Short mmCIF file of C-alpha atoms and ligand atoms in Angstrom, two decimals:
data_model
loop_
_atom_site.label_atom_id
_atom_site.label_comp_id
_atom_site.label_asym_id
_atom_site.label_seq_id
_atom_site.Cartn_x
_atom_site.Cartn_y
_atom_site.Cartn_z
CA UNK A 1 20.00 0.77 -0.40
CA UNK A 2 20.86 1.64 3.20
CA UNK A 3 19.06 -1.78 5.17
CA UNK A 4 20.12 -5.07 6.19
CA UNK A 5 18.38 -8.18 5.01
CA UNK A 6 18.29 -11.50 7.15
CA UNK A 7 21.51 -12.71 5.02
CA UNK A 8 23.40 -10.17 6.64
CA UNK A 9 22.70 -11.48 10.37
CA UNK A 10 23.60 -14.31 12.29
CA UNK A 11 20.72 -16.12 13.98
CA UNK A 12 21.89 -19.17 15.26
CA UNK A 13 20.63 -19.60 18.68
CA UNK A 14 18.92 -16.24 18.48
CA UNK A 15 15.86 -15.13 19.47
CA UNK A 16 14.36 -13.29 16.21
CA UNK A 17 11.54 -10.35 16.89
CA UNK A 18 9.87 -9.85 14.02
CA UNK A 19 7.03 -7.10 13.31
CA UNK A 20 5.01 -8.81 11.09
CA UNK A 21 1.34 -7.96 9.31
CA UNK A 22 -1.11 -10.42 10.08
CA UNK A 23 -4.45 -7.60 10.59
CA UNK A 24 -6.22 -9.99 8.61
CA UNK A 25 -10.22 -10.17 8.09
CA UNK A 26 -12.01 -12.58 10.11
CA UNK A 27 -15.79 -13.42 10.29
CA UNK A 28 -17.17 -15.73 12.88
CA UNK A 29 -14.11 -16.19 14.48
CA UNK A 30 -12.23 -17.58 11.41
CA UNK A 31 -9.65 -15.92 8.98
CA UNK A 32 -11.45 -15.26 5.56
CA UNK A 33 -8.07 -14.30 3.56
CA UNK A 34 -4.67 -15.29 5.00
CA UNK A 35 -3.20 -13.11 2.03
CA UNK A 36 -0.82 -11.84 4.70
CA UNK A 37 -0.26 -14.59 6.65
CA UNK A 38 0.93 -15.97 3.50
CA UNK A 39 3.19 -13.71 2.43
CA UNK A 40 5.12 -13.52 5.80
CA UNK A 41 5.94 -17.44 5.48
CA UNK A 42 9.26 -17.31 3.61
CA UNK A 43 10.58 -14.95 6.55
CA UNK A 44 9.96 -17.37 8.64
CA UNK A 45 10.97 -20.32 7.13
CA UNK A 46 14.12 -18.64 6.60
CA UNK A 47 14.85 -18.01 10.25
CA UNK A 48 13.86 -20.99 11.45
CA UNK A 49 16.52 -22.74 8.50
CA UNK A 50 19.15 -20.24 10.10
CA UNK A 51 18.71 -21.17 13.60
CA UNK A 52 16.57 -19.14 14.85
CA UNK A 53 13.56 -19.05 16.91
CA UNK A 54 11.13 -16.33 15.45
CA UNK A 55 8.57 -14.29 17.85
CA UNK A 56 6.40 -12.42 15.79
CA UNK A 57 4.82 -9.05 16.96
CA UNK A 58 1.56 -7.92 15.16
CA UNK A 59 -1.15 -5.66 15.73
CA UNK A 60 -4.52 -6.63 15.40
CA UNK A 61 -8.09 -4.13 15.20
CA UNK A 62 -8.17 -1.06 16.81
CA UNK A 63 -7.72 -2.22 21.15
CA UNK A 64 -6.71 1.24 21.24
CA UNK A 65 -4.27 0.59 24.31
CA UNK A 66 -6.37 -1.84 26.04
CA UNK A 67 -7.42 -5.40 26.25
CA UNK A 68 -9.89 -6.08 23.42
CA UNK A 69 -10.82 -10.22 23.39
CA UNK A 70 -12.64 -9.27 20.31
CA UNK A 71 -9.42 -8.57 19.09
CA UNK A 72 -7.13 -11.84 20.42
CA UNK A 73 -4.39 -12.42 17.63
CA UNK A 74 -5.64 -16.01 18.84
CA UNK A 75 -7.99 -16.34 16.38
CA UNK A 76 -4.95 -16.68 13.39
CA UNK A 77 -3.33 -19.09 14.98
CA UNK A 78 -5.22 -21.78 13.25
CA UNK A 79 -4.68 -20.24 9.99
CA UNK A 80 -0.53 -19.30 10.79
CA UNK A 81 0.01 -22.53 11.19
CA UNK A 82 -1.76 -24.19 8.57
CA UNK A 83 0.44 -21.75 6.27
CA UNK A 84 3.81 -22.83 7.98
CA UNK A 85 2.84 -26.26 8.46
CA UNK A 86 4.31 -26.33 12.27
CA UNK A 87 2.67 -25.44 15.60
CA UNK A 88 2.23 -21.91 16.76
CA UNK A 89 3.31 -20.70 20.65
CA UNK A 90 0.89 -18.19 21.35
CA UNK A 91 2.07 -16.09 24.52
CA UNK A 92 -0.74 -13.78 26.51
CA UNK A 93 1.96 -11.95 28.35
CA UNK A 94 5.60 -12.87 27.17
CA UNK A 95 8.75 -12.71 29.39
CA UNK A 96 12.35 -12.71 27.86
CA UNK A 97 13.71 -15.97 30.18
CA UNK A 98 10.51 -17.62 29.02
CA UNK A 99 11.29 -17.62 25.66
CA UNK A 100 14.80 -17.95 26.02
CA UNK A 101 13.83 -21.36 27.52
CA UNK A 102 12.31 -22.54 24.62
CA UNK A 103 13.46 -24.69 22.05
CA UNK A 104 15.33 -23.81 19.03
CA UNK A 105 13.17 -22.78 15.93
CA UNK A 106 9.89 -22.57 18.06
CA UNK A 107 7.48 -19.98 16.54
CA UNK A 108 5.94 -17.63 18.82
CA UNK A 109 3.08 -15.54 18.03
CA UNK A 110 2.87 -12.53 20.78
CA UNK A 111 -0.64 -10.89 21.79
CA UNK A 112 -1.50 -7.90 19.90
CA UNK A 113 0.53 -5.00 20.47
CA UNK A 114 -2.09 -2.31 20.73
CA UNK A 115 -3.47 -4.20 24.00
CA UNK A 116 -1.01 -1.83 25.58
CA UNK A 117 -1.27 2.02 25.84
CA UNK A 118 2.54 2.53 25.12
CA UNK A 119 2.61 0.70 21.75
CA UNK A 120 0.73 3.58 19.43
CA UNK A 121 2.76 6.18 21.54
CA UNK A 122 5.99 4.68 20.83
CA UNK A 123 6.66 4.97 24.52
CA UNK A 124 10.41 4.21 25.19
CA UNK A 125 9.40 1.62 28.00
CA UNK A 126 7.39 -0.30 26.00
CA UNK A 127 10.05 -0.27 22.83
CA UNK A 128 12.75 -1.45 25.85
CA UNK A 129 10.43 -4.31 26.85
CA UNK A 130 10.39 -5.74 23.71
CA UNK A 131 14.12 -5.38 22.90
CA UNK A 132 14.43 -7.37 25.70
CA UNK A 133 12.45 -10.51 24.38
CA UNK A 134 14.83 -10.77 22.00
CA UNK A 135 18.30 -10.83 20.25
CA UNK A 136 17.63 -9.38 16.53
CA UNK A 137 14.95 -7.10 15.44
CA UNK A 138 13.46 -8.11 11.92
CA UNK A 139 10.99 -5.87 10.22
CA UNK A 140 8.52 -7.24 7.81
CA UNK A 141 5.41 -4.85 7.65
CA UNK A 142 5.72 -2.12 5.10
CA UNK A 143 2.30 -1.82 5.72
CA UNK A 144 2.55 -0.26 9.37
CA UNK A 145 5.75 1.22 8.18
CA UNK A 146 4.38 4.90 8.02
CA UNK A 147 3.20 4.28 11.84
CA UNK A 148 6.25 5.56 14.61
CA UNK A 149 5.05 2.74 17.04
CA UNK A 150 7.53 0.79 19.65
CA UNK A 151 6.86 -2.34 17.33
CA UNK A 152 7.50 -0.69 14.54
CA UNK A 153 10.14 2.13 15.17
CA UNK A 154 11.11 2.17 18.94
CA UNK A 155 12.25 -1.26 19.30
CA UNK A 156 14.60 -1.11 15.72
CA UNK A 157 16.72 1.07 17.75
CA UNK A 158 17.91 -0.90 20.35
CA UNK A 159 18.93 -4.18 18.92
CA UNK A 160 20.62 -5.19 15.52
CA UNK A 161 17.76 -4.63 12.79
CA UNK A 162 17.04 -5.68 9.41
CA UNK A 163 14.69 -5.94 6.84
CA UNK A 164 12.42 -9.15 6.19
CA UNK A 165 12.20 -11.16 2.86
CA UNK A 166 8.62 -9.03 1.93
CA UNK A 167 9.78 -6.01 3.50
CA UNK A 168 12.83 -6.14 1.23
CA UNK A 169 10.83 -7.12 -1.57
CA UNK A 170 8.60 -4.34 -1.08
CA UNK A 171 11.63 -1.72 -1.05
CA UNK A 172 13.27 -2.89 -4.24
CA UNK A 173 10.27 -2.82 -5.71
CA UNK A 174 8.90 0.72 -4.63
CA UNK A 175 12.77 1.57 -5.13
CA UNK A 176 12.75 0.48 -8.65
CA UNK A 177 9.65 2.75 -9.88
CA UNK A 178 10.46 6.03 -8.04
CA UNK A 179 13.63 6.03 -6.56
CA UNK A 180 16.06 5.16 -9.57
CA UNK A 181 13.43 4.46 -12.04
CA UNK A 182 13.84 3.67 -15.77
CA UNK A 183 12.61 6.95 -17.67
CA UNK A 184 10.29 7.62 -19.00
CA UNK A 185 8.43 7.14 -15.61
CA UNK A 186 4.64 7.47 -16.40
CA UNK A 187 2.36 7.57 -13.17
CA UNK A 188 -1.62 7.06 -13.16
CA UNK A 189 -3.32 8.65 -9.99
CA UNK A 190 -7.12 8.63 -10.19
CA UNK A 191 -9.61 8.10 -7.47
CA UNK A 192 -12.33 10.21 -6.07
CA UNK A 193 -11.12 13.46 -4.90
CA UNK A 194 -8.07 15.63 -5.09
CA UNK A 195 -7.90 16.61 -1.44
CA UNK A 196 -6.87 13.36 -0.01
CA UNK A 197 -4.19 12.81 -2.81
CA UNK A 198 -2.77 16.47 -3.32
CA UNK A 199 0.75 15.44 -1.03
CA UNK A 200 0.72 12.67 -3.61
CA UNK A 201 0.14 15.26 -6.99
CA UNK A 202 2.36 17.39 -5.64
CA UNK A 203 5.53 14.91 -5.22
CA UNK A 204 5.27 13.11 -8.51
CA UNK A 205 5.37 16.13 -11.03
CA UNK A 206 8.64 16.45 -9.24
CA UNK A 207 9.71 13.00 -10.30
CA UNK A 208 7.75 11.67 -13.52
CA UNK A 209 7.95 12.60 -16.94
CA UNK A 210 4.18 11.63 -17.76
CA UNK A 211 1.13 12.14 -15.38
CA UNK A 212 -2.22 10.72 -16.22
CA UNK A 213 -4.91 12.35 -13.56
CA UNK A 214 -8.12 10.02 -14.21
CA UNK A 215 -10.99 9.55 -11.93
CA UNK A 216 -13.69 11.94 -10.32
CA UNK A 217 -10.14 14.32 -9.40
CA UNK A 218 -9.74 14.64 -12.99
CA UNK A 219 -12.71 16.60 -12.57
CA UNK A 220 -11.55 19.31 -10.09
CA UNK A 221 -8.62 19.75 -13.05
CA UNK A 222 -11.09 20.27 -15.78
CA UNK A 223 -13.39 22.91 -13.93
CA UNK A 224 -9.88 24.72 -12.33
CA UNK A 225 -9.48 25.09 -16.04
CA UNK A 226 -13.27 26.78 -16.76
CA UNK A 227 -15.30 23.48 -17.97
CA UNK A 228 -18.49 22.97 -16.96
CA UNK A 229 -18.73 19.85 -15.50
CA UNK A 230 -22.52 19.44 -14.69
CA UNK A 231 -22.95 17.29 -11.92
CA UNK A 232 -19.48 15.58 -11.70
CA UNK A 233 -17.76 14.93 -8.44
CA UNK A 234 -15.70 18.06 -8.20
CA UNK A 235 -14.33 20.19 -5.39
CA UNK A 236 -14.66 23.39 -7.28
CA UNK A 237 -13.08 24.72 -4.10
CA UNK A 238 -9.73 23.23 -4.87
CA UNK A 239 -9.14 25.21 -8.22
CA UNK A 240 -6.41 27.00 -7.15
CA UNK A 241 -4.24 23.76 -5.66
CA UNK A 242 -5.28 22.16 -9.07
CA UNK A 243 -3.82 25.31 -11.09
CA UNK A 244 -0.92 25.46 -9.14
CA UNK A 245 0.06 21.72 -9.85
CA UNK A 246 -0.30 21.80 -13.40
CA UNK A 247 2.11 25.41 -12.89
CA UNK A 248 4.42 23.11 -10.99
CA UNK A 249 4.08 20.43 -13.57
CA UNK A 250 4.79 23.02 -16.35
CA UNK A 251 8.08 24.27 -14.55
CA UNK A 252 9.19 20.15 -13.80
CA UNK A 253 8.74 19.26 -17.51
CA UNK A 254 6.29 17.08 -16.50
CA UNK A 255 3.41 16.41 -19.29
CA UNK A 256 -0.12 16.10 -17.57
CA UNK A 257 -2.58 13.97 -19.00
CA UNK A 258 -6.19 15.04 -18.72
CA UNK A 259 -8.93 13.14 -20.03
CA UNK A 260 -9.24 13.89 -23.85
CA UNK A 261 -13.10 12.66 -24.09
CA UNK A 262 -15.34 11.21 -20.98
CA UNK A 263 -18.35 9.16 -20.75
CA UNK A 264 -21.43 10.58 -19.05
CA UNK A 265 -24.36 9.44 -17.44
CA UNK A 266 -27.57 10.99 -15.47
CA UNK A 267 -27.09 8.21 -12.62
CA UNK A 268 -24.77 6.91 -10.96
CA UNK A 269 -25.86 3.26 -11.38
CA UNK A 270 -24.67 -0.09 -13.14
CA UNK A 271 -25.63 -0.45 -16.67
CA UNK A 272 -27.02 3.38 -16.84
CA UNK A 273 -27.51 5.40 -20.29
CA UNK A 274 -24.25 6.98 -21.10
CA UNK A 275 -22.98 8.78 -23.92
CA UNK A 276 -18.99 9.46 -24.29
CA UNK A 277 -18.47 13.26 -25.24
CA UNK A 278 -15.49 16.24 -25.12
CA UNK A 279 -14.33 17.04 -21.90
CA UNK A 280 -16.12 20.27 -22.09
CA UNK A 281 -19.22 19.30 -22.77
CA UNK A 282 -20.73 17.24 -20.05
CA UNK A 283 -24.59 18.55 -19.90
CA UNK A 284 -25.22 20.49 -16.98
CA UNK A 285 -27.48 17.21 -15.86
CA UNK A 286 -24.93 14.68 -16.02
CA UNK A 287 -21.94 13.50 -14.55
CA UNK A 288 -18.45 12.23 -15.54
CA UNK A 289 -17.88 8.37 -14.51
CA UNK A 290 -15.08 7.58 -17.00
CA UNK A 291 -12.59 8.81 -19.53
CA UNK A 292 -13.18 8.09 -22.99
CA UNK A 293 -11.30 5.86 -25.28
CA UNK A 294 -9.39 8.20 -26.80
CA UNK A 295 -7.97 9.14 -23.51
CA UNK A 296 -7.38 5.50 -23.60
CA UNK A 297 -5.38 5.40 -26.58
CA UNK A 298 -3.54 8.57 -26.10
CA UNK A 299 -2.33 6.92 -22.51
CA UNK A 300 -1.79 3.52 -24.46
CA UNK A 301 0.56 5.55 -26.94
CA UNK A 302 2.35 7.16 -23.64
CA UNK A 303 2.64 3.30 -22.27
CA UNK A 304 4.31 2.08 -25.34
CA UNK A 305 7.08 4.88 -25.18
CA UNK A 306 7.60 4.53 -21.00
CA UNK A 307 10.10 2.70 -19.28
CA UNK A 308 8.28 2.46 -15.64
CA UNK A 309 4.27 2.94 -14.43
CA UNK A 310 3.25 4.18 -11.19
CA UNK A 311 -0.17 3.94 -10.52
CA UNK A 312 -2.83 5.16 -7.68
CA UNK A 313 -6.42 5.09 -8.04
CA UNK A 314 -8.74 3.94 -10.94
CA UNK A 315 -9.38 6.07 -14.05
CA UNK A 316 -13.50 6.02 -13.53
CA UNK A 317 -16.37 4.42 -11.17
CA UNK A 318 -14.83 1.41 -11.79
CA UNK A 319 -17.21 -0.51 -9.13
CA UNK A 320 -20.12 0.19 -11.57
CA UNK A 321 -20.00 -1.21 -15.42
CA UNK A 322 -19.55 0.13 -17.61
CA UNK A 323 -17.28 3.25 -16.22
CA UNK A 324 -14.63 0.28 -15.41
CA UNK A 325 -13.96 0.63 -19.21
CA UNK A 326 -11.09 3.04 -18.91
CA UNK A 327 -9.26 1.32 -16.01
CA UNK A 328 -9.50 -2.02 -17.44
CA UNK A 329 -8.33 -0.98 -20.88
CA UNK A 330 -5.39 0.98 -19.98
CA UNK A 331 -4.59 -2.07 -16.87
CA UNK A 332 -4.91 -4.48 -19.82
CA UNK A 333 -2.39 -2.56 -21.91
CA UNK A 334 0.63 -1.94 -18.86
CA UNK A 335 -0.05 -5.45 -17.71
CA UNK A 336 0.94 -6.59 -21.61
CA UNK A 337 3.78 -4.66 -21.44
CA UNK A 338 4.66 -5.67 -18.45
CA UNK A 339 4.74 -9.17 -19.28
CA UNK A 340 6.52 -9.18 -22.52
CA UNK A 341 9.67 -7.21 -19.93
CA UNK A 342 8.82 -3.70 -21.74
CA UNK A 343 7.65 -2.03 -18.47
CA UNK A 344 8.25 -2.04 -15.04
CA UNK A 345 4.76 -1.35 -13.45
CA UNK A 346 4.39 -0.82 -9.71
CA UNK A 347 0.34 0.34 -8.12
CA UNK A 348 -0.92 -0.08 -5.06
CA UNK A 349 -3.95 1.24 -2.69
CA UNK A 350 -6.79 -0.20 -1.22
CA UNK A 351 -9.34 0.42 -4.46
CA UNK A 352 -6.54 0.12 -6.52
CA UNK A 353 -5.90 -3.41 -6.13
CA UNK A 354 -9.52 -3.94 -6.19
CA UNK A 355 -9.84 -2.36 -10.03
CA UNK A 356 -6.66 -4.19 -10.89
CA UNK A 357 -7.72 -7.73 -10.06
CA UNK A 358 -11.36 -6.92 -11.43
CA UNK A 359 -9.17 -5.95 -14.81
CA UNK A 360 -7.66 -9.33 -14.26
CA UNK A 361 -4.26 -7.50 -14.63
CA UNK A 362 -2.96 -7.60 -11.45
CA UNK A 363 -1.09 -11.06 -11.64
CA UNK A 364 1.20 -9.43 -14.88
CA UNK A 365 2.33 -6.28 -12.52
CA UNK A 366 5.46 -6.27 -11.59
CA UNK A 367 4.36 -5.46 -8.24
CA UNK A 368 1.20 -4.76 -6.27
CA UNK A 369 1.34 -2.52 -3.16
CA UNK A 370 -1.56 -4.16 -0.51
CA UNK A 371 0.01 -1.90 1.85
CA UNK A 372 -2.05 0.77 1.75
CA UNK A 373 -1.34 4.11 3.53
CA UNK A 374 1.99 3.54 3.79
CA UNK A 375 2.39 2.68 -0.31
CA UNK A 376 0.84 6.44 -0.23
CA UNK A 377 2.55 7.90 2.15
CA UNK A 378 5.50 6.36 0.23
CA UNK A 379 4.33 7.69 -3.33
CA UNK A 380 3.93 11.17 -1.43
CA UNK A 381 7.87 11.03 -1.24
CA UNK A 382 7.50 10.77 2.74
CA UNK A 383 10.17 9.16 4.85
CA UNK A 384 8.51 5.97 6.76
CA UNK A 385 9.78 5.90 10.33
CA UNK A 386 10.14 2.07 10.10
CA UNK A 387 11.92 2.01 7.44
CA UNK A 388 14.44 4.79 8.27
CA UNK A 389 14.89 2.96 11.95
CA UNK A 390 16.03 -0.09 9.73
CA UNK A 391 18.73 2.43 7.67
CA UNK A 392 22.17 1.42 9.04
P1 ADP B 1 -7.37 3.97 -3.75
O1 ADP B 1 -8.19 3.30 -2.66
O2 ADP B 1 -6.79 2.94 -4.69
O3 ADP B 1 -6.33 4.91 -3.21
P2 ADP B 1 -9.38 6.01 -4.19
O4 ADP B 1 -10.05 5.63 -2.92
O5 ADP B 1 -8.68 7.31 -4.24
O6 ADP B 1 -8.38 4.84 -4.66
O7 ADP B 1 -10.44 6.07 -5.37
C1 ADP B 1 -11.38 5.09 -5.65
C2 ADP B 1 -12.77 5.63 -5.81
O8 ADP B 1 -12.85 6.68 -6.77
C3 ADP B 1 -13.72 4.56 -6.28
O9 ADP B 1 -14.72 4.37 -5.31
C4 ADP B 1 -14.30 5.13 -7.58
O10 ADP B 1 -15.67 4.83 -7.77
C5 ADP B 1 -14.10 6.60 -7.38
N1 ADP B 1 -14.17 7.32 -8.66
C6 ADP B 1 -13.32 7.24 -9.69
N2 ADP B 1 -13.72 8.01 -10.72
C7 ADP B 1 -14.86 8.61 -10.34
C8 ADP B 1 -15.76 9.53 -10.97
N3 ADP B 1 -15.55 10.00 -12.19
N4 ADP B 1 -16.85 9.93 -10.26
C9 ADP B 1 -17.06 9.46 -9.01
N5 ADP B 1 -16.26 8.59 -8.37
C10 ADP B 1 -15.16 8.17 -9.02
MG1 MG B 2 -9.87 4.04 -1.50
#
């Protein structure tokens, strides 16, 4: 891999930039999960222990380009330093001689970046202004990796760059499943609807050997195909992009996995009346919340045989029992294997990581994503513009 880590710079008396991810929920002016702010505190650390003295720039909300108070990164100071256990310099409106007066191994937190206009446009005055704060440029948010901003993209290209301890982590990781995976690769992409995941469909029959399509876009599949599919979620007018990725699939050597049976129910509602049927015959007053367990078992079987898992998006309505059936059992089954070292499973996106924790699987990943778009944008086989500024 093309990047720099922090082992390959010299910080010692440096002033350290780093982009960090600390958009973290708060509620009454307090932080309600410093997931983030945790996971940025070995970066840190580490370039305080080399010498240097890190400023961190974050976004924060949605400003867009102007002074928010709303939208202070004040309000995480409390909980950024309670993770590093030392004090936090916050600066309003940072100059480079001011923090070049500082003290060795002071942390700086700087105010949100989208206060100004110039950040979201990447505007080559703004990316200048902050290469001047500072000596090295260290990147450690995958998750606004997918975003050409001056905090994230400009600023990488005017001072020495390199990766951060999660950033890297993130990259080997992500590297590991799709880049130069183990084969066979199998990848799980489920969710609501095909349209917002059709970049992602399209890249991974290119890449995988297996692909499982669970979830209500399973659905556009099976009508694309002629089955009735009552009331399902389905956009029936997506059967041709459907047809033409399982023609692409067929051409890549890529197996598709469709549901083999599905459980269906007249409401969409916890605990409702379901029955589990064939694919094809859902009754014309029902829908399709889940795959069956014999979809289960056949994807089990494909588990046992695979190498590496990549997986997007639940298999059913997970938020509603029982249609969480199918994503629990098959999360149960790649989280065993991952754990006894027989599979190398990567997943990430926002409902993702929800189903996976509910499965109480996500601790025997190998990895979970929380980035987000960019994990997506990243399984879509796109180039992220912060992570290509970082590419020596
Ligand atoms: P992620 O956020 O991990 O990328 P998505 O947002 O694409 O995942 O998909 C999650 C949503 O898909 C959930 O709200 C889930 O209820 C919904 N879903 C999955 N299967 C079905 C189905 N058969 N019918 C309706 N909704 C479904
Ligand atoms: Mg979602």
């Amino acid at each position: 891999m093309a990047w720099k880590t922090l082992d390959d710079m010299d910080l010692d008396g440096k002033r350290v930039l780093v982009r960090v991810d600390i958009n973290v929920p708060v509620e009454e002016g307090r932080v309600t999960d410093t997931s983030r702010i945790d996971r940025i505190v070995p970066t840190i650390k580490d370039i305080v222990a080399m010498g240097g003295t890190p400023i961190l720039l974050a976004h924060f909300g949605r400003p867009k380009g102007q002074p928010v108070p709303e939208m202070s990164l004040r309000v995480t100071l409390p909980a950024l330093e309670a993770a590093l256990g030392t004090s936090v310099t916050f600066v309003e409106k940072p100059s480079g001689d001011e923090l070049a007066a500082l003290p060795k191994g002071t942390v700086v937190l700087v105010e949100n970046t989208r206060f100004s206009p110039m950040e979201e446009k990447n505007d080559p005055m703004m990316a200048k202004f902050l290469a001047s704060l500072g000596d090295v440029y260290v990147n450690d948010a995958f998750s606004a990796a997918h975003r050409a901003h001056a905090s994230t993209e400009g600023v990488a290209h005017l001072l020495p760059s390199c990766a951060g301890r999660l950033m890297a982590e993130e990259l080997g990781a992500l590297d590991k499943a799709l880049g130069t995976p183990a084969r066979p690769v199998v990848a799980v992409v489920g969710g609501a609807k095909v349209s917002t995941k059709l970049d992602l469909l399209g890249n991974l029959v290119g890449k995988v050997d297996h692909l499982v399509i669970g979830g209500g876009m399973a659905n556009t599949f099976l009508a694309a195909q002629g089955v009735n599919v009552g009331k399902s979620l389905c956009e029936h007018d997506l059967a041709q992009t459907a047809l033409d990725i399982l023609d692409k699939a067929k051409a890549a050597g890529c197996e598709i996995i469709l549901p083999r049976d599905v459980v269906v129910a007249r409401e969409f509602k916890a605990g409702a009346a379901n029955e589990t049927v064939a694919p094809d015959a859902c009754p014309a007053d029902a829908m399709i919340l889940d795959a069956g367990p014999a979809t289960v078992a056949y994807i089990s079987d494909v588990l046992d045989k695979a190498k590496t898992l990549v997986w997007n998006g639940p298999l059913g309505a997970f938020e509603i029992t029982p249609f969480d059936a199918a994503t629990n059992a098959a999360a149960a089954k790649a989280a065993t294997l991952s754990k006894a070292g027989k599979l190398i499973s990567v997943a990430g996106g926002g409902d993702t990581v929800a189903a996976l924790n509910q499965a109480g699987a996500a601790e025997d990943f190998t990895y979970i994503s929380t980035a987000g778009g960019a994990f997506l944008e990243w399984m879509e086989g796109k180039t992220l513009p912060g992570v290509a500024a970082l590419e020596a």
